[in-house]
Amino acid sequence: MPLAIGIHDLSFATGEFVLPHTALAAHNGTEIGKYHAGIGQESMSVPAADEDIVTLAATAAAPIVARHGSDRIRTVVLATESSIDQAKSAGVYVHSLLGLPSATRVVELKQACYGATAGLQFAIGLVQRDPAQQVLVIASDVSKYDLDSPGEATQGAAAVAMLVGADPGLVRIEDPSGLFTVDVMDFWRPNYRTTALVDGQESIGAYLQAVEGAWKDYSERGGHSLEQFAAFCYHQPFTKMAHKAHRHLLNYCSHDIHHDDVTRAVGRTTAYNRVIGNSYTASVYLGLAALLDQADDLTGERIGFLSYGSGSVAEFFGGIVVAGYRDRLRTAANIEAVSRRRPIDYAGYRELHEWAFPADGGDHSTPQQTTGPFRLSGISGHKRLYRAC
């Protein structure tokens, strides 16, 4: 019997503030239906000045370490496309904030929004080699576009932490995986920019091409048929993209497309992303959290995962929800992470969007805004300073 490996625990965190799309629409004159119905977004998380991918990641991972301890965690993989340093892994800061053992490997992964799935698959390989160890995989991102740009409405911020190990408590990850890579410039962020660049129509087309390619490879490797999946977690740059992607997959597989079937397959996965916004690497796993929190008993059911990262790389794989998973969910904490956010008006959001440290290498502190457990307190000599609150 093959060793069961997968997601043993999952926790997420998001930013201190929330900007309703009604406020954004009032500023730019957009009809609110374009946001609520058109792209399926109601609000977006906005990090405080003293929050970033490190504080979000540590906040997401801390409950996992508190529940399970750190003795078996031998590896930390942090996936992000909004990295804070070109050399040092953000995960090393997280390792320090969480007080993890020094006998730990820490690495940062990047491939747009796909990176966390690479981390999950790498973690499975490590556990396969040594079933006694566990791997902490963290997806943490702040999605940021230019003010008054088409992408502004799809911003967001969140981190998802997953403990990967043998005999998982939530989802057992299956073989095979379907893979797809093609060189395309649909979304990118050069080193000299703090905001991403995106070709919206090119990106949607590249995403749908990747859905086809990953599913084709999955099928050719002996994967399951569409009918054998109870639900599908897609990457969600905006939640209506999950609906569009699933309709495209049904059409590619020559299935009839019915609105109710699409909603049944993806609808419950969009609850958190709809109010948090795009969290890049964390997006598909926020979808998993929403599905597990909202669905009736999924024990023994198969979930499909389509992870997509612009540029582009995609992977399709399946996972089986294990018995007893509902006892391990963090539903109340997840709801609290969303509901605790403080509303911010457009002027306040704009100020935070433009806030940045001077690049002079001096000593600069951050405004104390976050009510979370960790904060970015400032910089000194070009070094970022973090502390537990």
Short mmCIF file of C-alpha atoms in Angstrom, two decimals:
data_model
loop_
_atom_site.label_atom_id
_atom_site.label_comp_id
_atom_site.label_asym_id
_atom_site.label_seq_id
_atom_site.Cartn_x
_atom_site.Cartn_y
_atom_site.Cartn_z
CA MET A 1 0.00 0.00 0.00
CA PRO A 2 1.57 3.35 -1.02
CA LEU A 3 2.36 5.75 1.79
CA ALA A 4 -0.40 8.34 2.21
CA ILE A 5 1.09 11.85 2.09
CA GLY A 6 -0.68 15.16 1.92
CA ILE A 7 -1.96 18.22 3.76
CA HIS A 8 -2.12 17.51 7.47
CA ASP A 9 -3.18 21.00 8.60
CA LEU A 10 -3.96 24.35 6.98
CA SER A 11 -4.18 27.87 8.39
CA PHE A 12 -4.39 31.28 6.74
CA ALA A 13 -3.95 34.96 7.54
CA THR A 14 -4.79 38.17 5.71
CA GLY A 15 -4.17 41.90 6.02
CA GLU A 16 -5.23 44.37 8.70
CA PHE A 17 -7.53 46.46 6.49
CA VAL A 18 -10.26 45.85 3.95
CA LEU A 19 -11.31 48.10 1.07
CA PRO A 20 -14.85 47.39 -0.16
CA HIS A 21 -15.24 47.47 -3.91
CA THR A 22 -18.08 49.94 -3.40
CA ALA A 23 -15.44 52.46 -2.27
CA LEU A 24 -13.27 51.74 -5.30
CA ALA A 25 -16.28 52.06 -7.61
CA ALA A 26 -17.27 55.36 -6.03
CA HIS A 27 -13.76 56.69 -6.70
CA ASN A 28 -13.40 55.61 -10.32
CA GLY A 29 -17.03 55.74 -11.43
CA THR A 30 -17.27 52.05 -12.27
CA GLU A 31 -20.71 50.48 -12.04
CA ILE A 32 -20.51 48.18 -9.00
CA GLY A 33 -21.95 45.25 -10.91
CA LYS A 34 -18.74 45.08 -12.93
CA TYR A 35 -16.95 44.13 -9.72
CA HIS A 36 -19.59 42.13 -7.85
CA ALA A 37 -20.95 40.20 -10.83
CA GLY A 38 -18.39 40.76 -13.58
CA ILE A 39 -15.23 39.61 -11.80
CA GLY A 40 -16.88 38.23 -8.66
CA GLN A 41 -15.13 40.44 -6.11
CA GLU A 42 -16.65 42.27 -3.13
CA SER A 43 -13.61 43.60 -1.27
CA MET A 44 -9.86 43.29 -1.01
CA SER A 45 -7.47 42.97 1.88
CA VAL A 46 -4.98 45.79 2.33
CA PRO A 47 -1.88 45.20 4.48
CA ALA A 48 -0.95 47.69 7.15
CA ALA A 49 2.30 49.64 6.77
CA ASP A 50 3.91 47.24 9.25
CA GLU A 51 2.70 44.08 7.48
CA ASP A 52 4.28 42.23 4.57
CA ILE A 53 4.71 38.70 3.27
CA VAL A 54 6.83 37.77 6.30
CA THR A 55 4.33 38.89 8.94
CA LEU A 56 1.45 37.33 7.01
CA ALA A 57 3.36 34.06 6.64
CA ALA A 58 4.32 33.91 10.31
CA THR A 59 0.74 34.70 11.37
CA ALA A 60 -0.61 31.92 9.14
CA ALA A 61 1.95 29.37 10.32
CA ALA A 62 1.96 30.11 14.06
CA PRO A 63 -1.28 28.21 14.81
CA ILE A 64 0.11 25.13 13.04
CA VAL A 65 3.28 25.18 15.12
CA ALA A 66 1.21 25.76 18.27
CA ARG A 67 -0.98 22.73 17.52
CA HIS A 68 1.67 20.28 16.31
CA GLY A 69 4.96 21.53 17.67
CA SER A 70 8.10 21.93 15.56
CA ASP A 71 10.15 18.84 16.37
CA ARG A 72 9.27 17.08 13.10
CA ILE A 73 9.48 20.16 10.86
CA ARG A 74 12.74 19.75 8.98
CA THR A 75 11.97 22.01 6.03
CA VAL A 76 10.22 25.34 5.47
CA VAL A 77 9.28 26.24 1.90
CA LEU A 78 7.97 29.76 1.36
CA ALA A 79 6.43 30.48 -2.03
CA THR A 80 5.92 34.08 -3.10
CA GLU A 81 6.03 36.39 -6.10
CA SER A 82 6.20 39.55 -3.96
CA SER A 83 9.59 38.83 -2.43
CA ILE A 84 11.23 41.37 -0.11
CA ASP A 85 14.86 40.52 -0.87
CA GLN A 86 16.79 39.30 -3.90
CA ALA A 87 19.04 37.02 -1.82
CA LYS A 88 17.63 36.14 1.59
CA SER A 89 14.57 33.92 1.78
CA ALA A 90 11.57 35.48 3.50
CA GLY A 91 11.19 32.09 5.13
CA VAL A 92 14.33 32.65 7.21
CA TYR A 93 12.62 35.60 8.91
CA VAL A 94 9.55 33.42 9.46
CA HIS A 95 11.72 30.64 10.87
CA SER A 96 13.11 33.12 13.40
CA LEU A 97 9.74 34.61 14.36
CA LEU A 98 8.29 31.14 14.97
CA GLY A 99 11.29 29.94 16.96
CA LEU A 100 11.83 26.88 14.78
CA PRO A 101 14.83 24.59 15.36
CA SER A 102 18.14 25.51 13.75
CA ALA A 103 18.27 22.01 12.19
CA THR A 104 15.91 23.14 9.44
CA ARG A 105 16.32 23.85 5.73
CA VAL A 106 14.57 27.01 4.51
CA VAL A 107 14.07 28.05 0.91
CA GLU A 108 11.98 30.50 -1.12
CA LEU A 109 10.29 29.47 -4.36
CA LYS A 110 9.09 31.64 -7.23
CA GLN A 111 7.01 30.96 -10.31
CA ALA A 112 4.21 33.49 -10.19
CA CYS A 113 1.02 32.12 -8.60
CA TYR A 114 2.08 28.48 -9.12
CA GLY A 115 4.94 28.49 -6.59
CA ALA A 116 3.09 27.02 -3.60
CA THR A 117 2.05 23.96 -5.60
CA ALA A 118 5.69 23.36 -6.47
CA GLY A 119 6.40 23.63 -2.75
CA LEU A 120 3.66 21.13 -1.95
CA GLN A 121 4.99 18.62 -4.47
CA PHE A 122 8.59 19.07 -3.31
CA ALA A 123 7.40 18.54 0.26
CA ILE A 124 5.71 15.27 -0.71
CA GLY A 125 9.01 14.06 -2.14
CA LEU A 126 10.86 14.88 1.07
CA VAL A 127 8.28 13.08 3.20
CA GLN A 128 8.37 10.10 0.85
CA ARG A 129 12.10 9.87 1.53
CA ASP A 130 11.69 10.27 5.30
CA PRO A 131 8.11 9.73 6.53
CA ALA A 132 9.03 10.85 10.04
CA GLN A 133 9.58 14.43 8.95
CA GLN A 134 7.05 17.14 8.17
CA VAL A 135 7.37 20.11 5.82
CA LEU A 136 5.89 23.55 6.44
CA VAL A 137 4.79 24.99 3.10
CA ILE A 138 3.75 28.65 3.15
CA ALA A 139 2.26 30.69 0.33
CA SER A 140 2.41 34.42 1.08
CA ASP A 141 1.77 37.32 -1.26
CA VAL A 142 0.67 40.92 -1.54
CA SER A 143 -0.97 41.56 -4.90
CA LYS A 144 -0.26 45.11 -6.03
CA TYR A 145 -1.02 46.94 -9.28
CA ASP A 146 -0.78 50.56 -10.34
CA LEU A 147 -3.43 52.92 -9.00
CA ASP A 148 -6.28 53.47 -11.48
CA SER A 149 -5.15 50.52 -13.60
CA PRO A 150 -7.46 47.71 -14.79
CA GLY A 151 -5.81 45.32 -12.33
CA GLU A 152 -6.40 47.53 -9.30
CA ALA A 153 -9.73 45.87 -8.49
CA THR A 154 -8.07 42.44 -8.25
CA GLN A 155 -5.52 43.29 -5.57
CA GLY A 156 -5.39 41.46 -2.24
CA ALA A 157 -3.10 39.94 0.38
CA ALA A 158 -3.00 36.65 2.26
CA ALA A 159 -0.83 33.77 3.39
CA VAL A 160 -1.73 30.10 3.63
CA ALA A 161 0.39 27.72 5.70
CA MET A 162 0.16 23.97 5.15
CA LEU A 163 1.77 21.21 7.17
CA VAL A 164 2.66 18.37 4.82
CA GLY A 165 3.29 14.90 6.17
CA ALA A 166 2.49 11.19 6.17
CA ASP A 167 -1.00 10.04 7.23
CA PRO A 168 -2.43 13.51 6.58
CA GLY A 169 -5.35 14.88 8.56
CA LEU A 170 -7.06 16.80 5.75
CA VAL A 171 -6.28 15.79 2.16
CA ARG A 172 -4.22 12.93 0.75
CA ILE A 173 -2.52 14.07 -2.46
CA GLU A 174 -2.74 11.61 -5.34
CA ASP A 175 -0.63 10.73 -8.35
CA PRO A 176 -0.42 11.55 -11.19
CA SER A 177 0.05 15.24 -11.84
CA GLY A 178 -0.58 16.88 -15.19
CA LEU A 179 2.00 19.53 -16.07
CA PHE A 180 2.20 22.36 -18.58
CA THR A 181 4.76 25.10 -19.26
CA VAL A 182 4.98 27.65 -22.06
CA ASP A 183 6.87 30.94 -22.35
CA VAL A 184 4.31 33.77 -22.49
CA MET A 185 4.39 37.38 -21.27
CA ASP A 186 0.93 37.67 -19.73
CA PHE A 187 2.02 38.94 -16.31
CA TRP A 188 5.41 40.00 -14.95
CA ARG A 189 7.15 42.37 -12.54
CA PRO A 190 10.65 43.60 -13.42
CA ASN A 191 13.09 44.12 -10.55
CA TYR A 192 12.84 47.89 -10.88
CA ARG A 193 9.06 47.95 -10.29
CA THR A 194 7.02 47.59 -7.10
CA THR A 195 3.81 46.87 -9.02
CA ALA A 196 3.11 44.11 -11.51
CA LEU A 197 2.38 44.47 -15.20
CA VAL A 198 -0.39 42.43 -16.76
CA ASP A 199 -1.97 41.96 -20.17
CA GLY A 200 -5.47 41.00 -19.06
CA GLN A 201 -6.73 39.31 -22.21
CA GLU A 202 -3.40 37.59 -22.84
CA SER A 203 -3.43 36.32 -19.26
CA ILE A 204 -6.91 34.84 -19.52
CA GLY A 205 -6.01 33.14 -22.77
CA ALA A 206 -2.77 31.79 -21.31
CA TYR A 207 -4.64 30.49 -18.25
CA LEU A 208 -7.19 28.63 -20.38
CA GLN A 209 -4.45 27.22 -22.59
CA ALA A 210 -2.72 25.96 -19.44
CA VAL A 211 -5.95 24.33 -18.22
CA GLU A 212 -6.09 22.34 -21.45
CA GLY A 213 -2.40 21.44 -21.37
CA ALA A 214 -2.30 20.34 -17.74
CA TRP A 215 -5.50 18.29 -18.07
CA LYS A 216 -4.24 16.65 -21.28
CA ASP A 217 -1.03 15.57 -19.54
CA TYR A 218 -2.99 14.41 -16.48
CA SER A 219 -5.31 12.29 -18.62
CA GLU A 220 -2.46 10.80 -20.65
CA ARG A 221 -0.80 9.71 -17.42
CA GLY A 222 -3.83 7.73 -16.30
CA GLY A 223 -5.65 10.37 -14.28
CA HIS A 224 -9.28 10.15 -13.23
CA SER A 225 -12.21 11.33 -15.32
CA LEU A 226 -14.05 14.58 -14.58
CA GLU A 227 -17.00 12.65 -13.17
CA GLN A 228 -14.82 11.26 -10.38
CA PHE A 229 -14.23 14.70 -8.82
CA ALA A 230 -16.63 16.21 -6.29
CA ALA A 231 -15.22 19.75 -6.56
CA PHE A 232 -12.42 21.73 -8.20
CA CYS A 233 -10.06 24.30 -6.65
CA TYR A 234 -8.75 26.66 -9.32
CA HIS A 235 -6.31 29.52 -9.02
CA GLN A 236 -8.48 32.61 -8.59
CA PRO A 237 -6.98 35.94 -9.71
CA PHE A 238 -10.64 36.93 -9.45
CA THR A 239 -13.33 34.46 -8.50
CA LYS A 240 -15.21 34.45 -11.80
CA MET A 241 -12.03 33.07 -13.37
CA ALA A 242 -12.67 29.77 -11.56
CA HIS A 243 -16.09 29.56 -13.23
CA LYS A 244 -14.61 30.46 -16.62
CA ALA A 245 -11.82 27.89 -16.24
CA HIS A 246 -14.20 25.10 -15.31
CA ARG A 247 -16.52 25.87 -18.19
CA HIS A 248 -13.50 25.76 -20.47
CA LEU A 249 -12.41 22.40 -19.07
CA LEU A 250 -15.91 20.96 -19.52
CA ASN A 251 -15.97 22.17 -23.11
CA TYR A 252 -12.47 20.79 -23.77
CA CYS A 253 -13.64 17.39 -22.47
CA SER A 254 -16.78 17.57 -24.68
CA HIS A 255 -19.13 17.80 -21.69
CA ASP A 256 -22.36 19.74 -21.67
CA ILE A 257 -22.04 23.01 -19.80
CA HIS A 258 -24.76 23.76 -17.26
CA HIS A 259 -24.62 26.73 -14.90
CA ASP A 260 -25.67 24.66 -11.89
CA ASP A 261 -22.97 22.06 -12.55
CA VAL A 262 -20.28 24.73 -12.73
CA THR A 263 -21.52 26.36 -9.53
CA ARG A 264 -21.63 22.99 -7.79
CA ALA A 265 -18.04 22.28 -8.85
CA VAL A 266 -16.41 25.60 -7.89
CA GLY A 267 -18.91 27.82 -6.07
CA ARG A 268 -17.93 26.91 -2.52
CA THR A 269 -14.25 27.46 -3.24
CA THR A 270 -14.67 31.20 -3.89
CA ALA A 271 -15.97 32.45 -0.53
CA TYR A 272 -12.66 33.66 0.93
CA ASN A 273 -11.09 34.85 -2.33
CA ARG A 274 -14.21 36.90 -3.09
CA VAL A 275 -13.63 39.11 -0.03
CA ILE A 276 -9.80 38.90 0.26
CA GLY A 277 -8.86 39.46 -3.38
CA ASN A 278 -6.01 37.91 -5.32
CA SER A 279 -3.35 36.45 -3.07
CA TYR A 280 -1.27 34.95 -5.90
CA THR A 281 0.41 31.79 -4.55
CA ALA A 282 -2.12 31.42 -1.72
CA SER A 283 -5.20 31.70 -3.92
CA VAL A 284 -5.83 28.07 -4.84
CA TYR A 285 -5.34 26.96 -1.22
CA LEU A 286 -7.67 29.65 0.10
CA GLY A 287 -10.10 27.95 -2.26
CA LEU A 288 -9.45 24.63 -0.52
CA ALA A 289 -9.97 26.23 2.91
CA ALA A 290 -13.29 27.70 1.78
CA LEU A 291 -14.46 24.40 0.33
CA LEU A 292 -13.62 22.37 3.43
CA ASP A 293 -15.17 24.98 5.74
CA GLN A 294 -18.46 25.25 3.83
CA ALA A 295 -19.19 21.89 2.26
CA ASP A 296 -21.16 19.07 3.78
CA ASP A 297 -19.14 15.99 4.68
CA LEU A 298 -16.54 15.44 1.94
CA THR A 299 -14.96 12.36 3.50
CA GLY A 300 -13.60 10.10 0.77
CA GLU A 301 -14.39 12.59 -1.99
CA ARG A 302 -11.87 13.58 -4.65
CA ILE A 303 -10.98 17.26 -5.18
CA GLY A 304 -9.28 18.52 -8.31
CA PHE A 305 -6.63 21.24 -8.09
CA LEU A 306 -5.62 23.47 -10.99
CA SER A 307 -2.68 25.64 -10.03
CA TYR A 308 -1.65 28.29 -12.55
CA GLY A 309 1.21 30.78 -12.53
CA SER A 310 1.63 33.36 -15.25
CA GLY A 311 4.59 33.11 -17.52
CA SER A 312 3.37 30.30 -17.52
CA VAL A 313 3.34 27.04 -15.52
CA ALA A 314 0.33 24.96 -14.53
CA GLU A 315 -0.36 21.69 -12.74
CA PHE A 316 -3.49 19.60 -12.30
CA PHE A 317 -3.69 16.96 -9.58
CA GLY A 318 -6.21 15.32 -7.30
CA GLY A 319 -6.58 14.83 -3.59
CA ILE A 320 -8.83 12.66 -1.41
CA VAL A 321 -10.43 14.21 1.69
CA VAL A 322 -9.62 11.91 4.61
CA ALA A 323 -11.84 10.64 7.40
CA GLY A 324 -11.98 12.88 10.46
CA TYR A 325 -10.95 16.01 8.56
CA ARG A 326 -13.78 18.10 10.00
CA ASP A 327 -12.34 17.76 13.50
CA ARG A 328 -9.14 19.43 12.28
CA LEU A 329 -10.63 22.39 10.44
CA ARG A 330 -10.02 25.97 11.58
CA THR A 331 -13.35 27.34 10.39
CA ALA A 332 -13.89 29.76 13.29
CA ALA A 333 -10.33 31.10 13.03
CA ASN A 334 -10.67 31.49 9.26
CA ILE A 335 -13.89 33.46 9.60
CA GLU A 336 -12.26 35.59 12.29
CA ALA A 337 -9.26 36.32 10.04
CA VAL A 338 -11.64 37.81 7.49
CA SER A 339 -14.10 39.53 9.84
CA ARG A 340 -11.44 41.17 12.06
CA ARG A 341 -10.19 43.39 9.25
CA ARG A 342 -10.79 47.10 9.73
CA PRO A 343 -12.57 48.93 6.90
CA ILE A 344 -10.50 51.60 5.21
CA ASP A 345 -11.65 54.39 2.90
CA TYR A 346 -10.18 55.04 -0.52
CA ALA A 347 -7.91 57.85 0.68
CA GLY A 348 -6.47 55.63 3.42
CA TYR A 349 -5.96 52.77 0.99
CA ARG A 350 -4.22 55.06 -1.49
CA GLU A 351 -1.85 56.30 1.21
CA LEU A 352 -0.90 52.73 2.14
CA HIS A 353 -0.52 51.78 -1.52
CA GLU A 354 2.07 54.53 -2.00
CA TRP A 355 3.84 54.06 1.35
CA ALA A 356 7.43 52.78 1.09
CA PHE A 357 10.70 52.90 2.99
CA PRO A 358 13.32 55.40 1.83
CA ALA A 359 16.16 53.68 -0.02
CA ASP A 360 18.96 55.53 1.79
CA GLY A 361 19.91 52.75 4.20
CA GLY A 362 19.06 54.86 7.22
CA ASP A 363 17.02 54.06 10.31
CA HIS A 364 13.30 54.21 9.57
CA SER A 365 10.42 52.91 11.67
CA THR A 366 6.98 51.91 10.44
CA PRO A 367 3.69 53.29 11.78
CA GLN A 368 2.26 50.86 14.32
CA GLN A 369 -0.97 49.79 12.64
CA THR A 370 -1.30 46.02 12.71
CA THR A 371 -3.18 44.26 15.51
CA GLY A 372 -1.67 40.94 14.43
CA PRO A 373 0.94 38.91 16.33
CA PHE A 374 3.94 40.00 14.21
CA ARG A 375 5.02 43.27 12.69
CA LEU A 376 7.66 44.83 10.48
CA SER A 377 8.98 47.45 12.89
CA GLY A 378 11.36 49.22 10.50
CA ILE A 379 14.66 49.10 8.69
CA SER A 380 18.18 49.94 9.76
CA GLY A 381 21.26 49.82 7.58
CA HIS A 382 19.17 48.31 4.77
CA LYS A 383 18.11 45.48 7.13
CA ARG A 384 14.44 44.70 7.74
CA LEU A 385 13.49 44.45 11.40
CA TYR A 386 10.68 42.17 12.59
CA ARG A 387 9.30 41.44 16.01
CA ALA A 388 6.51 39.62 17.75
CA CYS A 389 3.88 41.97 19.15
#
